[in-house]
PDB file of C-alpha atoms and ligand atoms in Angstrom:
ATOM      1  CA  MET C  13      43.411-102.956 -12.070  1.00 86.00           C
ATOM      2  CA  LEU C  14      40.018-103.690 -10.479  1.00 92.00           C
ATOM      3  CA  LYS C  15      38.704-100.997 -12.818  1.00 91.00           C
ATOM      4  CA  LEU C  16      38.599-103.793 -15.384  1.00 93.00           C
ATOM      5  CA  LEU C  17      35.666-105.266 -13.445  1.00 95.00           C
ATOM      6  CA  ARG C  18      33.561-102.171 -13.997  1.00 93.00           C
ATOM      7  CA  PRO C  19      31.615-103.452 -17.065  1.00 94.00           C
ATOM      8  CA  ALA C  20      30.739-106.727 -15.316  1.00 96.00           C
ATOM      9  CA  VAL C  21      29.726-104.902 -12.124  1.00 94.00           C
ATOM     10  CA  THR C  22      27.606-102.517 -14.176  1.00 93.00           C
ATOM     11  CA  ARG C  23      25.765-105.441 -15.794  1.00 95.00           C
ATOM     12  CA  VAL C  24      25.002-106.986 -12.386  1.00 96.00           C
ATOM     13  CA  LEU C  25      23.862-103.725 -10.758  1.00 96.00           C
ATOM     14  CA  THR C  26      21.799-102.318 -13.639  1.00 96.00           C
ATOM     15  CA  PRO C  27      18.522-104.136 -12.769  1.00 97.00           C
ATOM     16  CA  LEU C  28      18.747-102.939  -9.142  1.00 97.00           C
ATOM     17  CA  GLY C  29      19.578 -99.412 -10.296  1.00 97.00           C
ATOM     18  CA  ARG C  30      16.595 -99.439 -12.644  1.00 96.00           C
ATOM     19  CA  ALA C  31      14.266-100.648  -9.868  1.00 97.00           C
ATOM     20  CA  LEU C  32      15.443 -97.892  -7.499  1.00 97.00           C
ATOM     21  CA  ALA C  33      15.146 -95.239 -10.218  1.00 95.00           C
ATOM     22  CA  ARG C  34      11.556 -96.386 -10.927  1.00 95.00           C
ATOM     23  CA  ARG C  35      10.765 -95.711  -7.248  1.00 96.00           C
ATOM     24  CA  GLY C  36      12.038 -92.163  -7.644  1.00 95.00           C
ATOM     25  CA  ILE C  37      15.338 -92.709  -5.798  1.00 96.00           C
ATOM     26  CA  SER C  38      18.105 -90.532  -7.213  1.00 96.00           C
ATOM     27  CA  PRO C  39      21.815 -91.402  -7.521  1.00 97.00           C
ATOM     28  CA  ASN C  40      22.607 -88.680  -4.976  1.00 97.00           C
ATOM     29  CA  VAL C  41      20.402 -90.354  -2.384  1.00 97.00           C
ATOM     30  CA  VAL C  42      22.228 -93.642  -3.016  1.00 98.00           C
ATOM     31  CA  THR C  43      25.575 -91.843  -2.618  1.00 98.00           C
ATOM     32  CA  ALA C  44      24.531 -90.243   0.662  1.00 98.00           C
ATOM     33  CA  VAL C  45      22.924 -93.365   2.146  1.00 98.00           C
ATOM     34  CA  GLY C  46      25.948 -95.463   1.164  1.00 98.00           C
ATOM     35  CA  THR C  47      28.306 -93.072   2.944  1.00 98.00           C
ATOM     36  CA  LEU C  48      26.154 -92.721   6.043  1.00 98.00           C
ATOM     37  CA  GLY C  49      25.790 -96.493   6.291  1.00 98.00           C
ATOM     38  CA  THR C  50      29.517 -97.063   5.785  1.00 98.00           C
ATOM     39  CA  VAL C  51      30.536 -94.563   8.451  1.00 98.00           C
ATOM     40  CA  ALA C  52      27.873 -95.672  10.934  1.00 98.00           C
ATOM     41  CA  ALA C  53      28.762 -99.366  10.514  1.00 98.00           C
ATOM     42  CA  ALA C  54      32.511 -98.738  10.727  1.00 98.00           C
ATOM     43  CA  LEU C  55      32.217 -96.624  13.868  1.00 98.00           C
ATOM     44  CA  PHE C  56      29.696 -98.960  15.480  1.00 98.00           C
ATOM     45  CA  PHE C  57      31.252-102.373  14.819  1.00 98.00           C
ATOM     46  CA  TYR C  58      34.996-101.869  14.437  1.00 98.00           C
ATOM     47  CA  PRO C  59      35.721-100.108  17.767  1.00 98.00           C
ATOM     48  CA  ARG C  60      33.972-103.033  19.522  1.00 98.00           C
ATOM     49  CA  GLY C  61      36.246-105.518  17.752  1.00 98.00           C
ATOM     50  CA  GLU C  62      33.295-106.911  15.773  1.00 98.00           C
ATOM     51  CA  LEU C  63      35.357-107.032  12.621  1.00 98.00           C
ATOM     52  CA  PHE C  64      33.510-109.670  10.625  1.00 98.00           C
ATOM     53  CA  PRO C  65      29.937-108.368  11.016  1.00 98.00           C
ATOM     54  CA  GLY C  66      31.281-104.854  10.586  1.00 98.00           C
ATOM     55  CA  THR C  67      32.968-105.776   7.319  1.00 98.00           C
ATOM     56  CA  VAL C  68      29.853-107.460   5.943  1.00 98.00           C
ATOM     57  CA  VAL C  69      27.678-104.410   6.693  1.00 98.00           C
ATOM     58  CA  ILE C  70      30.320-101.972   5.401  1.00 98.00           C
ATOM     59  CA  THR C  71      30.682-103.993   2.191  1.00 98.00           C
ATOM     60  CA  PHE C  72      26.934-103.733   1.606  1.00 98.00           C
ATOM     61  CA  PHE C  73      26.987 -99.932   1.947  1.00 98.00           C
ATOM     62  CA  VAL C  74      30.271 -99.412   0.104  1.00 98.00           C
ATOM     63  CA  LEU C  75      28.797-101.116  -2.960  1.00 97.00           C
ATOM     64  CA  ALA C  76      26.398 -98.159  -3.173  1.00 98.00           C
ATOM     65  CA  ASP C  77      29.391 -96.292  -4.593  1.00 97.00           C
ATOM     66  CA  LEU C  78      29.192 -98.502  -7.655  1.00 97.00           C
ATOM     67  CA  LEU C  79      25.403 -98.348  -7.812  1.00 97.00           C
ATOM     68  CA  ASP C  80      25.197 -94.527  -7.782  1.00 97.00           C
ATOM     69  CA  GLY C  81      27.351 -94.264 -10.899  1.00 97.00           C
ATOM     70  CA  VAL C  82      25.413 -97.028 -12.657  1.00 96.00           C
ATOM     71  CA  MET C  83      22.156 -95.190 -11.938  1.00 97.00           C
ATOM     72  CA  ALA C  84      23.586 -91.844 -13.062  1.00 96.00           C
ATOM     73  CA  ARG C  85      24.821 -93.310 -16.358  1.00 93.00           C
ATOM     74  CA  MET C  86      21.463 -95.005 -17.003  1.00 90.00           C
ATOM     75  CA  VAL C  87      19.936 -91.557 -17.515  1.00 83.00           C
ATOM     76  CA  GLY C  88      22.864 -89.908 -19.282  1.00 85.00           C
ATOM     77  CA  GLN C  89      26.355 -88.890 -18.281  1.00 78.00           C
ATOM     78  CA  GLY C  90      25.525 -88.108 -14.644  1.00 85.00           C
ATOM     79  CA  SER C  91      25.479 -84.691 -13.033  1.00 94.00           C
ATOM     80  CA  LEU C  92      28.319 -82.372 -12.088  1.00 96.00           C
ATOM     81  CA  TRP C  93      26.992 -82.080  -8.543  1.00 97.00           C
ATOM     82  CA  GLY C  94      26.665 -85.872  -8.326  1.00 97.00           C
ATOM     83  CA  ALA C  95      30.267 -86.384  -9.462  1.00 97.00           C
ATOM     84  CA  PHE C  96      31.493 -83.880  -6.872  1.00 98.00           C
ATOM     85  CA  LEU C  97      29.329 -85.357  -4.110  1.00 98.00           C
ATOM     86  CA  ASP C  98      30.453 -88.907  -4.921  1.00 98.00           C
ATOM     87  CA  SER C  99      34.184 -88.118  -4.734  1.00 98.00           C
ATOM     88  CA  THR C 100      33.820 -85.972  -1.623  1.00 98.00           C
ATOM     89  CA  LEU C 101      31.745 -88.508   0.294  1.00 98.00           C
ATOM     90  CA  ASP C 102      34.199 -91.278  -0.673  1.00 98.00           C
ATOM     91  CA  ARG C 103      36.746 -89.501   1.511  1.00 98.00           C
ATOM     92  CA  VAL C 104      34.253 -89.502   4.398  1.00 98.00           C
ATOM     93  CA  GLY C 105      33.529 -93.226   3.978  1.00 98.00           C
ATOM     94  CA  ASP C 106      37.246 -94.089   3.849  1.00 98.00           C
ATOM     95  CA  ALA C 107      37.885 -92.002   6.962  1.00 98.00           C
ATOM     96  CA  GLY C 108      35.128 -93.905   8.783  1.00 98.00           C
ATOM     97  CA  ILE C 109      36.559 -97.313   7.853  1.00 98.00           C
ATOM     98  CA  PHE C 110      40.185 -96.667   8.759  1.00 98.00           C
ATOM     99  CA  SER C 111      39.473 -94.593  11.857  1.00 98.00           C
ATOM    100  CA  GLY C 112      37.116 -97.343  13.065  1.00 98.00           C
ATOM    101  CA  LEU C 113      39.986 -99.830  12.726  1.00 98.00           C
ATOM    102  CA  ALA C 114      42.434 -97.413  14.361  1.00 98.00           C
ATOM    103  CA  ILE C 115      40.102 -96.957  17.349  1.00 98.00           C
ATOM    104  CA  TRP C 116      39.872-100.731  17.732  1.00 98.00           C
ATOM    105  CA  PHE C 117      43.655-101.063  17.704  1.00 98.00           C
ATOM    106  CA  VAL C 118      43.984 -98.344  20.362  1.00 98.00           C
ATOM    107  CA  VAL C 119      41.297 -99.929  22.533  1.00 98.00           C
ATOM    108  CA  SER C 120      42.933-103.363  22.229  1.00 98.00           C
ATOM    109  CA  ASP C 121      46.400-101.908  22.887  1.00 98.00           C
ATOM    110  CA  GLN C 122      47.832-102.651  19.439  1.00 98.00           C
ATOM    111  CA  ARG C 123      49.420 -99.248  19.042  1.00 98.00           C
ATOM    112  CA  VAL C 124      51.661 -99.972  16.080  1.00 98.00           C
ATOM    113  CA  LEU C 125      48.681-101.211  14.083  1.00 98.00           C
ATOM    114  CA  ALA C 126      46.715 -98.117  15.142  1.00 98.00           C
ATOM    115  CA  GLY C 127      49.496 -96.100  13.523  1.00 98.00           C
ATOM    116  CA  VAL C 128      49.443 -98.257  10.391  1.00 98.00           C
ATOM    117  CA  ALA C 129      45.653 -97.831  10.066  1.00 98.00           C
ATOM    118  CA  LEU C 130      46.048 -94.059  10.419  1.00 98.00           C
ATOM    119  CA  PHE C 131      48.793 -94.121   7.811  1.00 98.00           C
ATOM    120  CA  CYS C 132      46.443 -95.987   5.432  1.00 98.00           C
ATOM    121  CA  LEU C 133      43.774 -93.347   6.038  1.00 98.00           C
ATOM    122  CA  VAL C 134      46.095 -90.427   5.363  1.00 98.00           C
ATOM    123  CA  ALA C 135      47.977 -92.034   2.460  1.00 98.00           C
ATOM    124  CA  GLY C 136      44.676 -92.996   0.800  1.00 98.00           C
ATOM    125  CA  ALA C 137      43.455 -89.418   1.128  1.00 98.00           C
ATOM    126  CA  VAL C 138      46.733 -88.108  -0.363  1.00 98.00           C
ATOM    127  CA  VAL C 139      46.441 -90.573  -3.273  1.00 98.00           C
ATOM    128  CA  SER C 140      43.007 -89.143  -4.057  1.00 98.00           C
ATOM    129  CA  TYR C 141      44.061 -85.540  -3.449  1.00 98.00           C
ATOM    130  CA  VAL C 142      46.979 -85.759  -5.883  1.00 98.00           C
ATOM    131  CA  LYS C 143      44.599 -86.962  -8.588  1.00 98.00           C
ATOM    132  CA  ALA C 144      41.931 -84.358  -7.827  1.00 98.00           C
ATOM    133  CA  ARG C 145      44.480 -81.494  -7.793  1.00 98.00           C
ATOM    134  CA  ALA C 146      46.146 -82.712 -10.990  1.00 98.00           C
ATOM    135  CA  GLU C 147      42.785 -82.928 -12.737  1.00 98.00           C
ATOM    136  CA  GLY C 148      41.839 -79.506 -11.384  1.00 97.00           C
ATOM    137  CA  LEU C 149      45.010 -78.145 -13.026  1.00 96.00           C
ATOM    138  CA  GLY C 150      44.037 -79.745 -16.327  1.00 96.00           C
ATOM    139  CA  MET C 151      46.314 -82.792 -16.180  1.00 97.00           C
ATOM    140  CA  THR C 152      45.480 -86.491 -16.012  1.00 97.00           C
ATOM    141  CA  CYS C 153      46.314 -88.844 -13.154  1.00 98.00           C
ATOM    142  CA  ASP C 154      44.605 -92.126 -13.879  1.00 96.00           C
ATOM    143  CA  VAL C 155      47.479 -94.298 -12.620  1.00 97.00           C
ATOM    144  CA  GLY C 156      48.563 -96.170  -9.539  1.00 97.00           C
ATOM    145  CA  LEU C 157      48.895 -99.525  -7.865  1.00 98.00           C
ATOM    146  CA  ALA C 158      46.370 -98.924  -5.089  1.00 98.00           C
ATOM    147  CA  GLU C 159      43.394 -96.973  -6.368  1.00 98.00           C
ATOM    148  CA  ARG C 160      40.284 -96.863  -4.235  1.00 98.00           C
ATOM    149  CA  PRO C 161      38.788-100.236  -5.224  1.00 97.00           C
ATOM    150  CA  GLU C 162      42.120-101.960  -4.468  1.00 98.00           C
ATOM    151  CA  ARG C 163      42.402-100.119  -1.139  1.00 98.00           C
ATOM    152  CA  LEU C 164      38.888-101.129  -0.150  1.00 98.00           C
ATOM    153  CA  VAL C 165      39.259-104.751  -1.207  1.00 98.00           C
ATOM    154  CA  VAL C 166      42.559-105.219   0.657  1.00 98.00           C
ATOM    155  CA  GLY C 167      41.300-103.358   3.748  1.00 98.00           C
ATOM    156  CA  LEU C 168      37.917-105.068   3.895  1.00 98.00           C
ATOM    157  CA  VAL C 169      39.043-108.592   3.030  1.00 98.00           C
ATOM    158  CA  SER C 170      41.815-108.480   5.629  1.00 98.00           C
ATOM    159  CA  ALA C 171      39.478-107.012   8.268  1.00 98.00           C
ATOM    160  CA  GLY C 172      36.805-109.617   7.450  1.00 98.00           C
ATOM    161  CA  LEU C 173      39.213-112.545   7.568  1.00 98.00           C
ATOM    162  CA  GLY C 174      40.828-111.141  10.718  1.00 98.00           C
ATOM    163  CA  GLY C 175      37.367-111.026  12.274  1.00 98.00           C
ATOM    164  CA  LEU C 176      36.927-114.693  11.369  1.00 98.00           C
ATOM    165  CA  GLY C 177      40.063-115.479  13.368  1.00 98.00           C
ATOM    166  CA  VAL C 178      42.659-115.888  10.616  1.00 98.00           C
ATOM    167  CA  PRO C 179      45.921-115.002  12.395  1.00 97.00           C
ATOM    168  CA  TYR C 180      48.092-112.081  11.228  1.00 98.00           C
ATOM    169  CA  ILE C 181      45.933-111.401   8.154  1.00 98.00           C
ATOM    170  CA  LEU C 182      44.696-107.987   9.289  1.00 98.00           C
ATOM    171  CA  ALA C 183      48.178-106.812  10.217  1.00 98.00           C
ATOM    172  CA  ALA C 184      49.590-108.159   6.940  1.00 98.00           C
ATOM    173  CA  GLY C 185      46.786-106.559   4.913  1.00 98.00           C
ATOM    174  CA  LEU C 186      47.225-103.151   6.541  1.00 98.00           C
ATOM    175  CA  TRP C 187      51.015-103.152   6.175  1.00 98.00           C
ATOM    176  CA  LEU C 188      50.592-104.143   2.522  1.00 98.00           C
ATOM    177  CA  LEU C 189      48.014-101.408   2.012  1.00 98.00           C
ATOM    178  CA  ALA C 190      50.222 -98.812   3.697  1.00 98.00           C
ATOM    179  CA  ALA C 191      53.126 -99.726   1.417  1.00 98.00           C
ATOM    180  CA  ALA C 192      50.968 -99.879  -1.726  1.00 98.00           C
ATOM    181  CA  SER C 193      49.386 -96.501  -0.927  1.00 98.00           C
ATOM    182  CA  ALA C 194      52.810 -94.909  -0.435  1.00 98.00           C
ATOM    183  CA  VAL C 195      53.981 -96.371  -3.751  1.00 98.00           C
ATOM    184  CA  THR C 196      50.837 -95.017  -5.420  1.00 98.00           C
ATOM    185  CA  VAL C 197      51.511 -91.507  -4.121  1.00 98.00           C
ATOM    186  CA  GLY C 198      54.982 -91.770  -5.661  1.00 98.00           C
ATOM    187  CA  GLN C 199      53.628 -93.105  -8.977  1.00 98.00           C
ATOM    188  CA  ARG C 200      51.103 -90.292  -9.201  1.00 98.00           C
ATOM    189  CA  LEU C 201      53.591 -87.575  -8.278  1.00 98.00           C
ATOM    190  CA  LEU C 202      55.934 -88.773 -11.027  1.00 98.00           C
ATOM    191  CA  HIS C 203      53.097 -89.025 -13.544  1.00 98.00           C
ATOM    192  CA  VAL C 204      51.959 -85.468 -12.768  1.00 98.00           C
ATOM    193  CA  ARG C 205      55.507 -84.102 -12.736  1.00 98.00           C
ATOM    194  CA  ARG C 206      56.151 -85.487 -16.219  1.00 97.00           C
ATOM    195  CA  GLN C 207      53.135 -83.582 -17.538  1.00 96.00           C
ATOM    196  CA  ALA C 208      53.728 -80.444 -15.479  1.00 96.00           C
ATOM    197  CA  VAL C 209      57.330 -79.868 -16.563  1.00 95.00           C
ATOM    198  CA  SER C 210      56.332 -79.994 -20.225  1.00 91.00           C
ATOM    199  CA  VAL C 211      53.856 -77.106 -19.836  1.00 82.00           C
ATOM    200  CA  PRO C 212      55.123 -73.504 -20.128  1.00 79.00           C
ATOM    201  CA  PRO C 213      54.618 -71.861 -16.690  1.00 72.00           C
ATOM    202  CA  ARG C 214      52.378 -69.012 -17.868  1.00 63.00           C
ATOM    203  CA  THR C 215      49.693 -71.408 -19.138  1.00 58.00           C
ATOM    204  CA  LEU C 216      49.324 -72.966 -15.670  1.00 57.00           C
ATOM    205  CA  ARG C 217      46.159 -72.248 -13.741  1.00 58.00           C
TER     206      ARG C 217
HETATM  207  C1  LIG S 303      38.455-114.347   0.614  1.00 81.09           C
HETATM  208  C2  LIG S 303      37.712-113.117   0.493  1.00 81.09           C
HETATM  209  C3  LIG S 303      36.586-113.190  -0.412  1.00 81.09           C
HETATM  210  C4  LIG S 303      36.090-111.858  -0.761  1.00 81.09           C
HETATM  211  C5  LIG S 303      36.115-111.680  -2.204  1.00 81.09           C
HETATM  212  C6  LIG S 303      35.947-110.278  -2.549  1.00 81.09           C
HETATM  213  C7  LIG S 303      36.091-110.118  -3.984  1.00 81.09           C
HETATM  214  C8  LIG S 303      35.946-108.715  -4.399  1.00 81.09           C
HETATM  215  C9  LIG S 303      34.554-108.421  -4.725  1.00 81.09           C
HETATM  216  C10 LIG S 303      34.232-107.410  -5.410  1.00 81.09           C
HETATM  217  C11 LIG S 303      35.194-106.463  -5.928  1.00 81.09           C
HETATM  218  C12 LIG S 303      34.484-105.481  -6.700  1.00 81.09           C
HETATM  219  C13 LIG S 303      35.421-104.443  -7.171  1.00 81.09           C
HETATM  220  C14 LIG S 303      34.737-103.732  -8.250  1.00 81.09           C
HETATM  221  C15 LIG S 303      35.550-102.690  -8.836  1.00 81.09           C
HETATM  222  C16 LIG S 303      34.723-102.001  -9.873  1.00 81.09           C
HETATM  223  C17 LIG S 303      35.442-101.069 -10.685  1.00 81.09           C
HETATM  224  C18 LIG S 303      35.624 -99.696 -10.174  1.00 81.09           C
HETATM  225  O1  LIG S 303      36.492 -99.002 -10.626  1.00 81.09           O
HETATM  226  O2  LIG S 303      34.831 -99.214  -9.237  1.00 81.09           O
HETATM  227  C19 LIG S 303      35.122 -97.924  -8.704  1.00 81.09           C
HETATM  228  C20 LIG S 303      34.161 -97.656  -7.668  1.00 81.09           C
HETATM  229  C21 LIG S 303      33.274 -96.524  -7.778  1.00 81.09           C
HETATM  230  O3  LIG S 303      33.993 -95.381  -8.156  1.00 81.09           O
HETATM  231  P1  LIG S 303      33.221 -94.087  -8.524  1.00 81.09           P
HETATM  232  O4  LIG S 303      32.302 -93.726  -7.418  1.00 81.09           O
HETATM  233  O5  LIG S 303      34.235 -93.085  -8.956  1.00 81.09           O
HETATM  234  O6  LIG S 303      32.437 -94.536  -9.835  1.00 81.09           O
HETATM  235  P2  LIG S 303      30.926 -94.518 -10.235  1.00 81.09           P
HETATM  236  O7  LIG S 303      30.658 -95.726 -11.024  1.00 81.09           O
HETATM  237  O8  LIG S 303      30.039 -94.225  -9.089  1.00 81.09           O
HETATM  238  O9  LIG S 303      30.892 -93.282 -11.263  1.00 81.09           O
HETATM  239  C22 LIG S 303      31.118 -91.970 -10.851  1.00 81.09           C
HETATM  240  C23 LIG S 303      30.426 -91.064 -11.849  1.00 81.09           C
HETATM  241  O10 LIG S 303      29.034 -91.299 -11.833  1.00 81.09           O
HETATM  242  C24 LIG S 303      28.323 -90.084 -11.842  1.00 81.09           C
HETATM  243  N1  LIG S 303      27.580 -89.915 -10.570  1.00 81.09           N
HETATM  244  C25 LIG S 303      27.891 -90.636  -9.475  1.00 81.09           C
HETATM  245  C26 LIG S 303      27.176 -90.454  -8.311  1.00 81.09           C
HETATM  246  C27 LIG S 303      26.144 -89.526  -8.283  1.00 81.09           C
HETATM  247  N2  LIG S 303      25.405 -89.306  -7.158  1.00 81.09           N
HETATM  248  N3  LIG S 303      25.830 -88.817  -9.386  1.00 81.09           N
HETATM  249  C28 LIG S 303      26.539 -88.992 -10.538  1.00 81.09           C
HETATM  250  O11 LIG S 303      26.251 -88.313 -11.536  1.00 81.09           O
HETATM  251  C29 LIG S 303      29.334 -88.996 -12.092  1.00 81.09           C
HETATM  252  O12 LIG S 303      29.483 -88.834 -13.458  1.00 81.09           O
HETATM  253  C30 LIG S 303      30.597 -89.599 -11.498  1.00 81.09           C
HETATM  254  O13 LIG S 303      31.724 -89.048 -12.034  1.00 81.09           O
HETATM  255  O14 LIG S 303      34.174 -98.496  -6.642  1.00 81.09           O
HETATM  256  C31 LIG S 303      34.583 -98.353  -5.447  1.00 81.09           C
HETATM  257  O15 LIG S 303      35.396 -97.541  -5.111  1.00 81.09           O
HETATM  258  C32 LIG S 303      33.922 -99.297  -4.560  1.00 81.09           C
HETATM  259  C33 LIG S 303      34.581-100.625  -4.654  1.00 81.09           C
HETATM  260  C34 LIG S 303      33.914-101.486  -3.677  1.00 81.09           C
HETATM  261  C35 LIG S 303      34.704-102.678  -3.440  1.00 81.09           C
HETATM  262  C36 LIG S 303      34.152-103.399  -2.275  1.00 81.09           C
HETATM  263  C37 LIG S 303      34.788-104.685  -2.224  1.00 81.09           C
HETATM  264  C38 LIG S 303      34.531-105.403  -0.983  1.00 81.09           C
HETATM  265  C39 LIG S 303      35.304-106.642  -1.057  1.00 81.09           C
HETATM  266  C40 LIG S 303      35.360-107.541  -0.152  1.00 81.09           C
HETATM  267  C41 LIG S 303      34.685-107.484   1.116  1.00 81.09           C
HETATM  268  C42 LIG S 303      34.704-108.800   1.760  1.00 81.09           C
HETATM  269  C43 LIG S 303      33.700-108.829   2.815  1.00 81.09           C
HETATM  270  C44 LIG S 303      33.635-110.110   3.548  1.00 81.09           C
HETATM  271  C45 LIG S 303      34.949-110.500   4.082  1.00 81.09           C
HETATM  272  C46 LIG S 303      34.907-111.831   4.619  1.00 81.09           C
HETATM  273  C47 LIG S 303      35.956-112.668   4.063  1.00 81.09           C
HETATM  274  C48 LIG S 303      35.536-114.051   3.997  1.00 81.09           C
HETATM  275  O1  LIP S 304      42.125 -91.542  -6.617  1.00 81.09           O
HETATM  276  P1  LIP S 304      41.569 -92.763  -5.991  1.00 81.09           P
HETATM  277  O2  LIP S 304      41.199 -92.554  -4.567  1.00 81.09           O
HETATM  278  O3  LIP S 304      42.356 -93.972  -6.204  1.00 81.09           O
HETATM  279  O4  LIP S 304      40.188 -93.064  -6.768  1.00 81.09           O
HETATM  280  C1  LIP S 304      39.274 -92.030  -6.920  1.00 81.09           C
HETATM  281  C2  LIP S 304      38.102 -92.204  -6.028  1.00 81.09           C
HETATM  282  O5  LIP S 304      38.516 -92.354  -4.713  1.00 81.09           O
HETATM  283  C3  LIP S 304      37.230 -91.004  -6.158  1.00 81.09           C
HETATM  284  O6  LIP S 304      36.240 -90.950  -5.199  1.00 81.09           O
HETATM  285  C4  LIP S 304      36.686 -90.971  -7.561  1.00 81.09           C
HETATM  286  O7  LIP S 304      35.737 -89.992  -7.722  1.00 81.09           O
HETATM  287  C5  LIP S 304      37.845 -90.789  -8.536  1.00 81.09           C
HETATM  288  O8  LIP S 304      37.431 -90.729  -9.858  1.00 81.09           O
HETATM  289  C6  LIP S 304      38.883 -91.847  -8.342  1.00 81.09           C
HETATM  290  O9  LIP S 304      38.509 -93.059  -8.939  1.00 81.09           O
HETATM  291 MG1   MG S 305      30.171 -93.882  -7.113  1.00 81.09          MG
HETATM  292 MG1   MG S 306      32.938 -92.987  -5.546  1.00 81.09          MG
END
């Protein structure tokens, strides 16, 4: 659903993308710096319980994932290597965010929430894997309640508000995200199954 914001986001980020490109910075550098910054901020701030500053810094770096694509499209359709790097490093960034939260929950003796954060990490990775595998087999899988932008917005907004002292919001956000991610896995499996069963087996790769 947040995909609908892509044209507006592209308009806002295009001047910045153009300025970076003029300085010789490539989309791949933006992808890599965004991931490194996300992981470093998540593993520095979250385990200390500094949820609000952590979320602000992570949000800054995570937006690089929008900027890299804007920059790539400014000079054409983007590169194959860039597309691969972007998707792969997204998994690394997500792992940093949710493991940072899980470490904080362990350290602060909130074990159930540590489990929920780990579930969000794994379920989010499965959501992405199902799509990548389906596309690798020649099918489509552009469906689901909690795609990556939704997962990041729910995770980051609840962590940020939790860091500001809003009671129960982080727990509520993570439980919601866990449920939405599980539903999304189900939606994607059904979507892929519908396509897969209509293909004669010998044409499968
Ligand atoms: C009360 C709380 C208030 C907070 C309000 C928050 C509101 C929410 C604000 C913003 C939401 C913005 C969401 C925007 C969604 C945009 C749409 C979308 O689909 O984005 C998807 C992506 C990027 O995906 P991807 O990487 O696949 O796309 P690209 O555009 O990069 O294109 C890929 C292709 O480009 C080529 N390419 C790429 C890279 C490369 N190196 N070479 C290339 O060639 C190639 O062809 C590729 O195939 O977006 C995301 O996943 C990131 C979403 C980020 C959302 C962050 C939201 C943070 C929100 C809130 C944080 C609150 C912080 C403060 C909290 C305190 C509360 C008071
Ligand atoms: O499958 P999902 O995790 O919801 O969302 C995906 C992103 O996480 C991935 O990095 C991107 O390259 C895919 O095109 C897709 O948008
Ligand atoms: Mg990107
Ligand atoms: Mg990405």
